[in-house]
PDB file of C-alpha atoms in Angstrom:
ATOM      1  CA  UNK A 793       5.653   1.860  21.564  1.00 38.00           C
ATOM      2  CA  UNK A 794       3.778   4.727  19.719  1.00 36.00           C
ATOM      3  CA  UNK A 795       1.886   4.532  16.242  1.00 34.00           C
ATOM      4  CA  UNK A 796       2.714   6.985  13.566  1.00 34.00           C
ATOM      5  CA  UNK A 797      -0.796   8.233  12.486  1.00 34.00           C
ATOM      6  CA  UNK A 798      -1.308   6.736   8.972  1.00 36.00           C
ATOM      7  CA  UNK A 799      -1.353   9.560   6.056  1.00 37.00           C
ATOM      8  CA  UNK A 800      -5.158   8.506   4.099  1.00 34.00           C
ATOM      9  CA  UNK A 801      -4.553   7.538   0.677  1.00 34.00           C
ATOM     10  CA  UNK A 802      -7.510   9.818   0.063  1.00 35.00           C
ATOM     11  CA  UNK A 803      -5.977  11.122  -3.737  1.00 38.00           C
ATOM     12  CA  UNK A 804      -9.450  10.827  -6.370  1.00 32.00           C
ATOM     13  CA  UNK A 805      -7.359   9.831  -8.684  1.00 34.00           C
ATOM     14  CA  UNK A 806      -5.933   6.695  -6.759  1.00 37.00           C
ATOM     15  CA  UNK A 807      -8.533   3.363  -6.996  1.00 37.00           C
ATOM     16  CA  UNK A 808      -8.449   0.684  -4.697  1.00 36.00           C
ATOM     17  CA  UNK A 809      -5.775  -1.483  -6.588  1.00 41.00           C
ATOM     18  CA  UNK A 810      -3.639   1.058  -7.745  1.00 37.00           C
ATOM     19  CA  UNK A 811      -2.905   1.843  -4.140  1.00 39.00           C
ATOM     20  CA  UNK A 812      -1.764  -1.853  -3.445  1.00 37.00           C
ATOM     21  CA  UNK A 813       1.330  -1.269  -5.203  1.00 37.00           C
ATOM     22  CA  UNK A 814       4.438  -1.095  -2.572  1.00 35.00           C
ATOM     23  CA  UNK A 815       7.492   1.290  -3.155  1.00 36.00           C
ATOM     24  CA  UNK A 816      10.153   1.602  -0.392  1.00 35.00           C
ATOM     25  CA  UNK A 817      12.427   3.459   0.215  1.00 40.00           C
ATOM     26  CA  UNK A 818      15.601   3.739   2.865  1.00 43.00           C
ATOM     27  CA  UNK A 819      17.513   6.758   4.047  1.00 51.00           C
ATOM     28  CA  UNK A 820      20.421   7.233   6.301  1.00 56.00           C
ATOM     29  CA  UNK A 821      20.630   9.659   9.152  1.00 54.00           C
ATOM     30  CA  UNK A 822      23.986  10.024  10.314  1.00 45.00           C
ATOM     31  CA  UNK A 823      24.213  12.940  12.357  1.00 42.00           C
ATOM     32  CA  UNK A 824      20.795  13.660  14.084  1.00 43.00           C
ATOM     33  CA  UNK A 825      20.806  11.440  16.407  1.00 48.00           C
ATOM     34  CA  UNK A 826      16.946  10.434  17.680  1.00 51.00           C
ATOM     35  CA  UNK A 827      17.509   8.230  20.589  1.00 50.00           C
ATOM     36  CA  UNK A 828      16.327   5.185  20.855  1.00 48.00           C
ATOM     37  CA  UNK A 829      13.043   4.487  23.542  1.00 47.00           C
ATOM     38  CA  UNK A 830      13.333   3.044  26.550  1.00 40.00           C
ATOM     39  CA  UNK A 831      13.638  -0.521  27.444  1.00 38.00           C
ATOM     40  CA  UNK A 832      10.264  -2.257  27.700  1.00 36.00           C
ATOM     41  CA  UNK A 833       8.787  -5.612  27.754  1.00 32.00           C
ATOM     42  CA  UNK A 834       6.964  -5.019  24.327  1.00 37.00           C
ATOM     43  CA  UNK A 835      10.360  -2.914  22.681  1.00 44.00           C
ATOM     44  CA  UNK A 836      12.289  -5.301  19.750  1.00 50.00           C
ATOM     45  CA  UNK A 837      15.985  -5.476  20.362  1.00 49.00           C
ATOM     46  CA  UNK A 838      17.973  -7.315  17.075  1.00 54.00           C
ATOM     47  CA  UNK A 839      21.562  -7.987  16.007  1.00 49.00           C
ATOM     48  CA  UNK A 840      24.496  -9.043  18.324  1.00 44.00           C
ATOM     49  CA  UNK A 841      26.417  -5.688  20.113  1.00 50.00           C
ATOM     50  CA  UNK A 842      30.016  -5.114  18.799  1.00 46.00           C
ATOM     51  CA  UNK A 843      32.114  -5.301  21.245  1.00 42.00           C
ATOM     52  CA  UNK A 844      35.406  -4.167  20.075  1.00 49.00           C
ATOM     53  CA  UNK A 845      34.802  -0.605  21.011  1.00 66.00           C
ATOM     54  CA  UNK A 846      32.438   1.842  22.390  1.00 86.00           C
ATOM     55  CA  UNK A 847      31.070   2.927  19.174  1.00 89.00           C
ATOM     56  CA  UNK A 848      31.628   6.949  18.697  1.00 92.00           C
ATOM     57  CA  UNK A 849      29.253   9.362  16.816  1.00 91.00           C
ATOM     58  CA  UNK A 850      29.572  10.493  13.452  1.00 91.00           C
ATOM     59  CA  UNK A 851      31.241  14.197  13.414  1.00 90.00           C
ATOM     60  CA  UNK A 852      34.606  15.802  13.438  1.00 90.00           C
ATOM     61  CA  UNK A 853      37.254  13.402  12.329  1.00 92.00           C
ATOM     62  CA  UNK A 854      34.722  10.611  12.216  1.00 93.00           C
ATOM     63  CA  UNK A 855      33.382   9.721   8.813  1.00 93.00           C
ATOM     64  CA  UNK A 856      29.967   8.231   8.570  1.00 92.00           C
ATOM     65  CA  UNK A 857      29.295   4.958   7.411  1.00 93.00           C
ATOM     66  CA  UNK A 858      28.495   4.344   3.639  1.00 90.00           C
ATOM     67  CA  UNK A 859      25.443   2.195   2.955  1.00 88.00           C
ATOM     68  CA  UNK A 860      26.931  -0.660   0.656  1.00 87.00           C
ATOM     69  CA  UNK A 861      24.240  -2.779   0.256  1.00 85.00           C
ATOM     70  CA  UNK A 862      20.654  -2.215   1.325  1.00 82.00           C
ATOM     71  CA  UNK A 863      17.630  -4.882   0.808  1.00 81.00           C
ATOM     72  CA  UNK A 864      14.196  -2.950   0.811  1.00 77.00           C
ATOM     73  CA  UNK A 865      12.131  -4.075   3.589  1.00 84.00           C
ATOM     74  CA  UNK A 866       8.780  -5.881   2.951  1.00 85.00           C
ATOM     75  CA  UNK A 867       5.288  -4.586   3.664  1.00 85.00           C
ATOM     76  CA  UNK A 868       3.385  -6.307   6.538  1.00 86.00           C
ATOM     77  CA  UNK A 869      -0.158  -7.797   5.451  1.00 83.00           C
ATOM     78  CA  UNK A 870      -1.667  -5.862   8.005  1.00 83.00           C
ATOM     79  CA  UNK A 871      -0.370  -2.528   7.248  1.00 83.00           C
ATOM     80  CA  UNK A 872      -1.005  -3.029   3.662  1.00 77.00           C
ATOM     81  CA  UNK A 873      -4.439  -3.775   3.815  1.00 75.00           C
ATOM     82  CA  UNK A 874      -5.083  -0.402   6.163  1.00 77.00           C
ATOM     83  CA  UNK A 875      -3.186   1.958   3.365  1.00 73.00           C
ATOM     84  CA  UNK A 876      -0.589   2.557   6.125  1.00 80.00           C
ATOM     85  CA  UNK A 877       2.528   4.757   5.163  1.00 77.00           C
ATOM     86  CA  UNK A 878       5.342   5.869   7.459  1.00 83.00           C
ATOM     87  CA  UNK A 879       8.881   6.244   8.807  1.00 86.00           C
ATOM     88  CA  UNK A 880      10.023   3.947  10.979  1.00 92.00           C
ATOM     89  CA  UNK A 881      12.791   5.371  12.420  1.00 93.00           C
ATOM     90  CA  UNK A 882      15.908   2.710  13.699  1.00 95.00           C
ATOM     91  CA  UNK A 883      18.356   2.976  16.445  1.00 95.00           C
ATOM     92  CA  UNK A 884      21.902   0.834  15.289  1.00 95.00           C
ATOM     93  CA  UNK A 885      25.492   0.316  15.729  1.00 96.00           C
ATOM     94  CA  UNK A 886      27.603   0.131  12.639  1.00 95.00           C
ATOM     95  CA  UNK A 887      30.549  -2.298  13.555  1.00 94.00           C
ATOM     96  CA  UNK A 888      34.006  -2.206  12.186  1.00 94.00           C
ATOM     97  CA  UNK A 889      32.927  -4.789   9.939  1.00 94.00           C
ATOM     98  CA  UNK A 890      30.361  -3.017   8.440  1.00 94.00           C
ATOM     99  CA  UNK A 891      27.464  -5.041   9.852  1.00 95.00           C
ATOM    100  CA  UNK A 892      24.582  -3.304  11.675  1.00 96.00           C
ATOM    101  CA  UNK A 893      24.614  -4.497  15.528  1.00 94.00           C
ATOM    102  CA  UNK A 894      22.100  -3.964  18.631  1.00 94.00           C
ATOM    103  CA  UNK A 895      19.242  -2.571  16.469  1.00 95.00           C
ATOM    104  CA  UNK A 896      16.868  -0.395  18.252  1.00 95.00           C
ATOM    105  CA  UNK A 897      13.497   1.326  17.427  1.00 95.00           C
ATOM    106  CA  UNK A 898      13.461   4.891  18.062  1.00 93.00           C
ATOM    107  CA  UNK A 899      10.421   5.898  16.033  1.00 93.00           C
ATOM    108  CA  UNK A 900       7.987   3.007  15.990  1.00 93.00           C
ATOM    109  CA  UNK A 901       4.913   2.406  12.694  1.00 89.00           C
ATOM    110  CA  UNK A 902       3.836  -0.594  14.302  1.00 90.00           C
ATOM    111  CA  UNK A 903       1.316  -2.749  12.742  1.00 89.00           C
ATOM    112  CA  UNK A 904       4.232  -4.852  11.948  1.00 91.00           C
ATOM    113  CA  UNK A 905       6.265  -2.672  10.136  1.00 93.00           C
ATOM    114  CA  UNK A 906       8.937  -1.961  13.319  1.00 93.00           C
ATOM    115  CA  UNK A 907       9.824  -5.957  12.575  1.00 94.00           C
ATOM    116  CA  UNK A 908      10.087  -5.644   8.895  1.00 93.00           C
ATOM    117  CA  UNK A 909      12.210  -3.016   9.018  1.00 94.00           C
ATOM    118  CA  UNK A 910      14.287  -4.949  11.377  1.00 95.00           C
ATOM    119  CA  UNK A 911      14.762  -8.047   8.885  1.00 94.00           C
ATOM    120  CA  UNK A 912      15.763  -5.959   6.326  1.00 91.00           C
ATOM    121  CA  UNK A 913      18.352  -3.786   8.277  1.00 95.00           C
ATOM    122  CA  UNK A 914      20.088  -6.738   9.071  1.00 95.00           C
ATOM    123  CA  UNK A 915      21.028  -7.356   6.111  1.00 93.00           C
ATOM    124  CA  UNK A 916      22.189  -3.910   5.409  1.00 94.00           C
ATOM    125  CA  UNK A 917      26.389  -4.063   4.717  1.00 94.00           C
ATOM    126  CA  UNK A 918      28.652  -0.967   5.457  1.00 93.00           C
ATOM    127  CA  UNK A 919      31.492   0.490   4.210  1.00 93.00           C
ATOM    128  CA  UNK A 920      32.649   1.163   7.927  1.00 94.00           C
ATOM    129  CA  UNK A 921      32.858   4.736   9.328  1.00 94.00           C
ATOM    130  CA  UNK A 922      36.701   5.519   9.819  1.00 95.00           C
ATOM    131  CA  UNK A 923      39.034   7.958  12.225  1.00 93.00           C
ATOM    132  CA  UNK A 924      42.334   8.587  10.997  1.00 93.00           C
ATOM    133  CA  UNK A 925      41.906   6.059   8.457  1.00 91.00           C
ATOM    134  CA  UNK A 926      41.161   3.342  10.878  1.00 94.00           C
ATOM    135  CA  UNK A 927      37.596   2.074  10.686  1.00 95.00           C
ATOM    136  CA  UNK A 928      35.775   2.376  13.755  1.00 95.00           C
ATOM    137  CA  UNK A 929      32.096   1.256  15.502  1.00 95.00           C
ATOM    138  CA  UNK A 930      29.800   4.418  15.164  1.00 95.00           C
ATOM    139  CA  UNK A 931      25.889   4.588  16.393  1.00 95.00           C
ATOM    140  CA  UNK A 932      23.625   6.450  14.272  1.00 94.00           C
ATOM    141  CA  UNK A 933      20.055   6.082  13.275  1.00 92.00           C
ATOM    142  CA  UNK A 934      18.121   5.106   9.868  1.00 91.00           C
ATOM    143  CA  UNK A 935      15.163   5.910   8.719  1.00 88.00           C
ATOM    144  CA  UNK A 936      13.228   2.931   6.621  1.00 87.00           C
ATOM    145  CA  UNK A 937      10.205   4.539   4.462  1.00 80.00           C
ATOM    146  CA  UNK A 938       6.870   2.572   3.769  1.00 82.00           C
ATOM    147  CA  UNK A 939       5.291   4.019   1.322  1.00 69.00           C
ATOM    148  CA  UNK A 940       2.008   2.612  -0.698  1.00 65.00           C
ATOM    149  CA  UNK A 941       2.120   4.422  -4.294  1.00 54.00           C
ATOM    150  CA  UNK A 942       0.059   3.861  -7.234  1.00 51.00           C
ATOM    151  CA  UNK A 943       0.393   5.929 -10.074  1.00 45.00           C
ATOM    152  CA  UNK A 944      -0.911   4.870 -13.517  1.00 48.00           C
ATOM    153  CA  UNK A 945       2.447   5.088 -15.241  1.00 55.00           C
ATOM    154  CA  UNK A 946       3.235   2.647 -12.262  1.00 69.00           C
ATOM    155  CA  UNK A 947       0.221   0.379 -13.108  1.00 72.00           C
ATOM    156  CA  UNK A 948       0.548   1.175 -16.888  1.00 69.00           C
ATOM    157  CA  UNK A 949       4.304  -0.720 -17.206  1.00 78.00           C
ATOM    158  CA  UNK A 950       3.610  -3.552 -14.871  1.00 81.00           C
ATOM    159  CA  UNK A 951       0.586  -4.357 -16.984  1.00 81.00           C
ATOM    160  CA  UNK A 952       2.649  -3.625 -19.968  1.00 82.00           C
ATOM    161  CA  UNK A 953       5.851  -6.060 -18.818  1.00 88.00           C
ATOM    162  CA  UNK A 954       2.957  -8.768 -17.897  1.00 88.00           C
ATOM    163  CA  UNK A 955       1.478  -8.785 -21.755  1.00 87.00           C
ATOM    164  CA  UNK A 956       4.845  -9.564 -22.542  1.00 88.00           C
ATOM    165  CA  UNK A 957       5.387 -12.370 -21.037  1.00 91.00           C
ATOM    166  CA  UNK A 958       6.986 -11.295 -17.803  1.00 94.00           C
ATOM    167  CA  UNK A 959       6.039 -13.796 -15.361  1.00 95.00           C
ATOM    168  CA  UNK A 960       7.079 -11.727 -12.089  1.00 94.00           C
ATOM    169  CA  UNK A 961       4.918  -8.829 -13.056  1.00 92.00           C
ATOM    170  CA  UNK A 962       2.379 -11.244 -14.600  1.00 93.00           C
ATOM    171  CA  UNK A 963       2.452 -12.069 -10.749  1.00 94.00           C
ATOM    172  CA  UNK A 964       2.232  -8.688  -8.938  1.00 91.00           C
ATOM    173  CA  UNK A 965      -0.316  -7.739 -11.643  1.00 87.00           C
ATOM    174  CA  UNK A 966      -2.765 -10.805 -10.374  1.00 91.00           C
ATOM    175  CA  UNK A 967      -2.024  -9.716  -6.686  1.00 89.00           C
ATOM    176  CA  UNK A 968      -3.391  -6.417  -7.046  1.00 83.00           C
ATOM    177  CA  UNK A 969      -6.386  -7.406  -9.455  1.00 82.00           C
ATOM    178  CA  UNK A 970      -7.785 -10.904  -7.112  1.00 86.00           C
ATOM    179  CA  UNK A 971      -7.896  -8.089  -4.282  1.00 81.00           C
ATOM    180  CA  UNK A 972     -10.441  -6.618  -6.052  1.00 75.00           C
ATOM    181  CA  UNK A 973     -14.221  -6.415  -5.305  1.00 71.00           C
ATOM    182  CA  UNK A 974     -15.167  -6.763  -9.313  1.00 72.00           C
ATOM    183  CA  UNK A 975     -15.759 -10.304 -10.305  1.00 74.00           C
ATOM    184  CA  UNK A 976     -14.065  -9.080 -13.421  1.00 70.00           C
ATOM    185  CA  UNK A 977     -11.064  -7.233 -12.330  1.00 74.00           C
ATOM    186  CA  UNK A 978     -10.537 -10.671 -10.011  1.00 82.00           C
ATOM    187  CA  UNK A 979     -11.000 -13.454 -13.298  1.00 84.00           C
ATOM    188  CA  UNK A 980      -8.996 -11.067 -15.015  1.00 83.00           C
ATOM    189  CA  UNK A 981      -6.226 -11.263 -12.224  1.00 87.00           C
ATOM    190  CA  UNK A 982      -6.368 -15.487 -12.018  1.00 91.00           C
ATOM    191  CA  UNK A 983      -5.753 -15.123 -15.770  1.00 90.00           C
ATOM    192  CA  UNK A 984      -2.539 -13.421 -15.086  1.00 91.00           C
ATOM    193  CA  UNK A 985      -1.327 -15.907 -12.390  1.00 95.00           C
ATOM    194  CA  UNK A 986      -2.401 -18.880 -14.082  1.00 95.00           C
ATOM    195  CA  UNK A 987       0.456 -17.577 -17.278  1.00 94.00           C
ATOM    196  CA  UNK A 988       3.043 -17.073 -14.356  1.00 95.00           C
ATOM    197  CA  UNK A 989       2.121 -20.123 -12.797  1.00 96.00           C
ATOM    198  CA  UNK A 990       2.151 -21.652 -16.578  1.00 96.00           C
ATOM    199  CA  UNK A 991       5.682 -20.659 -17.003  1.00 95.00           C
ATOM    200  CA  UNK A 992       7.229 -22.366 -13.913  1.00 95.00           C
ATOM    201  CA  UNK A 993       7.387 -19.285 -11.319  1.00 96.00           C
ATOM    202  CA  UNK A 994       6.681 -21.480  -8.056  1.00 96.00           C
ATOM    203  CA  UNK A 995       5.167 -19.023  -5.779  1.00 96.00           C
ATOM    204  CA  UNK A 996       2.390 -18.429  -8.466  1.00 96.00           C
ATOM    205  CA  UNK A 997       2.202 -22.197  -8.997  1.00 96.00           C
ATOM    206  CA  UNK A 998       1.757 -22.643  -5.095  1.00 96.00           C
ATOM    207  CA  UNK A 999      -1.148 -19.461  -4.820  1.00 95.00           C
ATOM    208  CA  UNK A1000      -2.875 -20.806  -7.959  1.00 95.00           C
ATOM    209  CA  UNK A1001      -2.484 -23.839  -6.088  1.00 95.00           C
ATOM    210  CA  UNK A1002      -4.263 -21.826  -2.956  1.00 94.00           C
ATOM    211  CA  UNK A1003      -7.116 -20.744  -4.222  1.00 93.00           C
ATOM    212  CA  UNK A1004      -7.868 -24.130  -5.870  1.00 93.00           C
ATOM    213  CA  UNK A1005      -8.203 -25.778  -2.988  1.00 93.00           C
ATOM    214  CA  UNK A1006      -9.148 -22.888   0.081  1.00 88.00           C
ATOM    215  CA  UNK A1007     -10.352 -19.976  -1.983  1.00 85.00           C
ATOM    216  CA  UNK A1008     -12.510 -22.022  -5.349  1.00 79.00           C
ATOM    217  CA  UNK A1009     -15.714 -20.207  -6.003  1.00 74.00           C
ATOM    218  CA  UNK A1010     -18.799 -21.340  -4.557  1.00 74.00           C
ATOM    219  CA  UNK A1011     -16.761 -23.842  -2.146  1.00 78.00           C
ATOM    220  CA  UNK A1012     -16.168 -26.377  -4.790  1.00 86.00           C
ATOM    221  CA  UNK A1013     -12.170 -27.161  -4.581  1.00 90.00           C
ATOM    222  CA  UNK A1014     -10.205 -28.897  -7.720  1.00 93.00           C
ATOM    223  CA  UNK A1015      -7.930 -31.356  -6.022  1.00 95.00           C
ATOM    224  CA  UNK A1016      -6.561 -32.424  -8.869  1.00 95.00           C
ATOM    225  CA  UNK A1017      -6.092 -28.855 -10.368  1.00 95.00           C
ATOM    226  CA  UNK A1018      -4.492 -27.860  -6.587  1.00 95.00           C
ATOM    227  CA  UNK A1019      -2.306 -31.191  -6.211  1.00 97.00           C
ATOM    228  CA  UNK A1020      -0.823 -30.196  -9.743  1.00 96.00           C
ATOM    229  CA  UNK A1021       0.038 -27.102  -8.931  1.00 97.00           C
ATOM    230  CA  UNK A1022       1.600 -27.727  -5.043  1.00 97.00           C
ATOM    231  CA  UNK A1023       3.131 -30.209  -5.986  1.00 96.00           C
ATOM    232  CA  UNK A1024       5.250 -27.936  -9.461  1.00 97.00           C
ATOM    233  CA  UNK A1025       5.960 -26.090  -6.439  1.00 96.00           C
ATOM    234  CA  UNK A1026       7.212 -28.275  -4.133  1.00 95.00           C
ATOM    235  CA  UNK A1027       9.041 -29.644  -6.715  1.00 95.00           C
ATOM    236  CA  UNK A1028      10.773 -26.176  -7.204  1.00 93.00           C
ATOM    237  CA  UNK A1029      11.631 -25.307  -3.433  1.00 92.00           C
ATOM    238  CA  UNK A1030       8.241 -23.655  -2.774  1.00 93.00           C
ATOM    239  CA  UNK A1031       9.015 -23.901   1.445  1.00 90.00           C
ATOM    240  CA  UNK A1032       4.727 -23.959   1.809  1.00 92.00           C
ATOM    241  CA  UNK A1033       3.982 -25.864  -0.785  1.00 95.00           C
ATOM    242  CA  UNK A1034       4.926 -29.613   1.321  1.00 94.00           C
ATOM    243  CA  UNK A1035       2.471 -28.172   4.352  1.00 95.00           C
ATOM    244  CA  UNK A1036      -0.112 -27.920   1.724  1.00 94.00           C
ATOM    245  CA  UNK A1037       0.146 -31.117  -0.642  1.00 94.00           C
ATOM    246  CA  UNK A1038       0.412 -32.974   2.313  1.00 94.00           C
ATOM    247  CA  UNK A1039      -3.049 -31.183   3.866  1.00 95.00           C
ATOM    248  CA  UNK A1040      -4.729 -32.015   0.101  1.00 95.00           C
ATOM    249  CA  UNK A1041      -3.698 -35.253  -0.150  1.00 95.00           C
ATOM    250  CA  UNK A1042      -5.399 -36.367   3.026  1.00 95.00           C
ATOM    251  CA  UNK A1043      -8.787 -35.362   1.548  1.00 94.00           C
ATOM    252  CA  UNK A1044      -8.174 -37.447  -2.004  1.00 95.00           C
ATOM    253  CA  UNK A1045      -8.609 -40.908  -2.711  1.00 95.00           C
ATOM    254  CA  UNK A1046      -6.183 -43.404  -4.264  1.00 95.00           C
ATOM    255  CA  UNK A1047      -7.252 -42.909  -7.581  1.00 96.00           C
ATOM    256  CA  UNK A1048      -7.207 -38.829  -7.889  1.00 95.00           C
ATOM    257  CA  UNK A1049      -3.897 -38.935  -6.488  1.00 95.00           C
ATOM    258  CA  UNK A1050      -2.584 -41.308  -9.271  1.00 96.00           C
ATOM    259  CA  UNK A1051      -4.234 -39.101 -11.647  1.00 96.00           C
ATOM    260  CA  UNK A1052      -2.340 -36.330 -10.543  1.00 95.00           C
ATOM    261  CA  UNK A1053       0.878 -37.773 -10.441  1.00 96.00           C
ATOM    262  CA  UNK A1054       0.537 -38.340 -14.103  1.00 97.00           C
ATOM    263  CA  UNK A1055      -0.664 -34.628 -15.013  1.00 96.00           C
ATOM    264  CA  UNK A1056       2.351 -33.351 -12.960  1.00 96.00           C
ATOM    265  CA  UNK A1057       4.476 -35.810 -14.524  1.00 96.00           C
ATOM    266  CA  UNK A1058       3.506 -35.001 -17.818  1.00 96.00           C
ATOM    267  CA  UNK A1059       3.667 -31.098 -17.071  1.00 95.00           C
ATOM    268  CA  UNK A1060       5.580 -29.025 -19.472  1.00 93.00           C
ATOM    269  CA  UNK A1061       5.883 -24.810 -18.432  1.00 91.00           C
ATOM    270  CA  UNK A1062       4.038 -23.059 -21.431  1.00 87.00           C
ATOM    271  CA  UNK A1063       5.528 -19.724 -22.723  1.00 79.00           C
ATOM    272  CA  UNK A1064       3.459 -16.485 -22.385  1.00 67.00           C
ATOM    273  CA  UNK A1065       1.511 -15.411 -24.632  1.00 60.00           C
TER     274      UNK A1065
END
């Protein structure tokens, strides 16, 4: 499989966090066809083959599929942190029921970006492509984009719906800033998810929770602090959040675990300010 050299976020204006903020984008490619590669023991192969046909190609009396629904893709960790963009380009059958089958790569990002890509086109839904009026299987290719952007308008609203009490930016806002090397930038983003966390959004409950316990400064973890928080997660379907409490718990004694049984029964989520 073949890497798609990265494109440098090298723009002046750009800083380190502004380019950790993720916008992707999807686009369909019905009649260029760019075959899919070869069969190989390292090549990713998803969805189930329709087999109600041999799927045709779009052209001539054959309409192309319409992209119903579409779920953006997530970014890998590992392509994130590198500033890699790309277009990973996907190989796929479009079923008479309007459901992607035997997904191929025929452009490959890698650094974990061929699987994401995968996940999410799986759960792309068709209007099926028809002949005659009669919907048929059709094979065409789509191209999922991973793009990094940062612009300050970008930065300047997410910041802006954050002040207001938003606690889902409040959240992406505290990602970008704890990535930072300023000790200031990074109290400043804690501040953030500590509100979202404060308001009941579990997966800032469960990383407040996280870097309580594995990431405290100067290796000095609050268990009680951290079994508060996992556990306002746990309680609210956080799937990591059990792993964790369970992991914390062993290192506590009787009596800080009763103390922080009360605090999270006693917890009440606290509006943003």
């Amino acid at each position: 499989m073949g890497l798609v050299h990265s494109r440098a976020m090298n723009r002046a204006c750009k800083t380190a966090l502004l380019g950790m903020l993720v916008m992707l984008g999807v686009k369909l490619g019905s009649h260029s066809q760019e075959q899919p590669k070869q069969q190989t023991p390292t090549s990713i192969e998803a969805g189930v083959k329709d087999s109600t046909q041999t799927p045709l190609k779009v052209g001539g009396k054959v309409s192309a599929p319409r992209i119903i629904t579409a779920p953006q893709p997530e970014y890998s960790e590992s392509a994130r942190s590198r500033g890699y963009e790309g277009v990973c380009v996907l190989w796929l059958v479009v079923g008479t029921d309007g459901k992607p089958h035997d997904i191929r790569i025929a452009r490959s990002l890698g650094l974990g970006l061929d699987e994401k890509a995968i996940e999410a086109v799986q759960q792309w839904r068709f209007e099926p492509a028809k002949r005659d009026g009669k919907a048929v299987a059709v094979q065409i290719n789509v191209e999922v984009n991973f793009h990094l952007l940062g612009s300050d308008l970008e930065i300047t609203n997410l910041i802006r719906n954050a002040e207001r009490g938003d606690a889902e930016a409040q959240f992406k806002v505290s990602s970008l800033f704890l990535k930072s090397d300023s000790r200031q930038v990074q109290e400043r983003g804690l501040s953030y998810l500590t509100r979202a966390a404060n308001q009941g959004l579990a997966k800032a409950q469960f990383q407040l929770g996280e870097r309580l316990f594995h990431h405290a400064p100067n290796n000095a973890p609050d268990y009680l602090a951290a079994y508060v928080w996992y556990a306002l997660a746990n309680n609210s379907g956080e799937k990591k959040a059990n792993k964790a409490l369970k992991e914390l718990t062993s290192k506590m004694s009787p009596e800080q675990i009763t103390e922080a049984q009360t605090r999270v029964a006693n917890w009440k989520p606290t509006p943003s300010n």
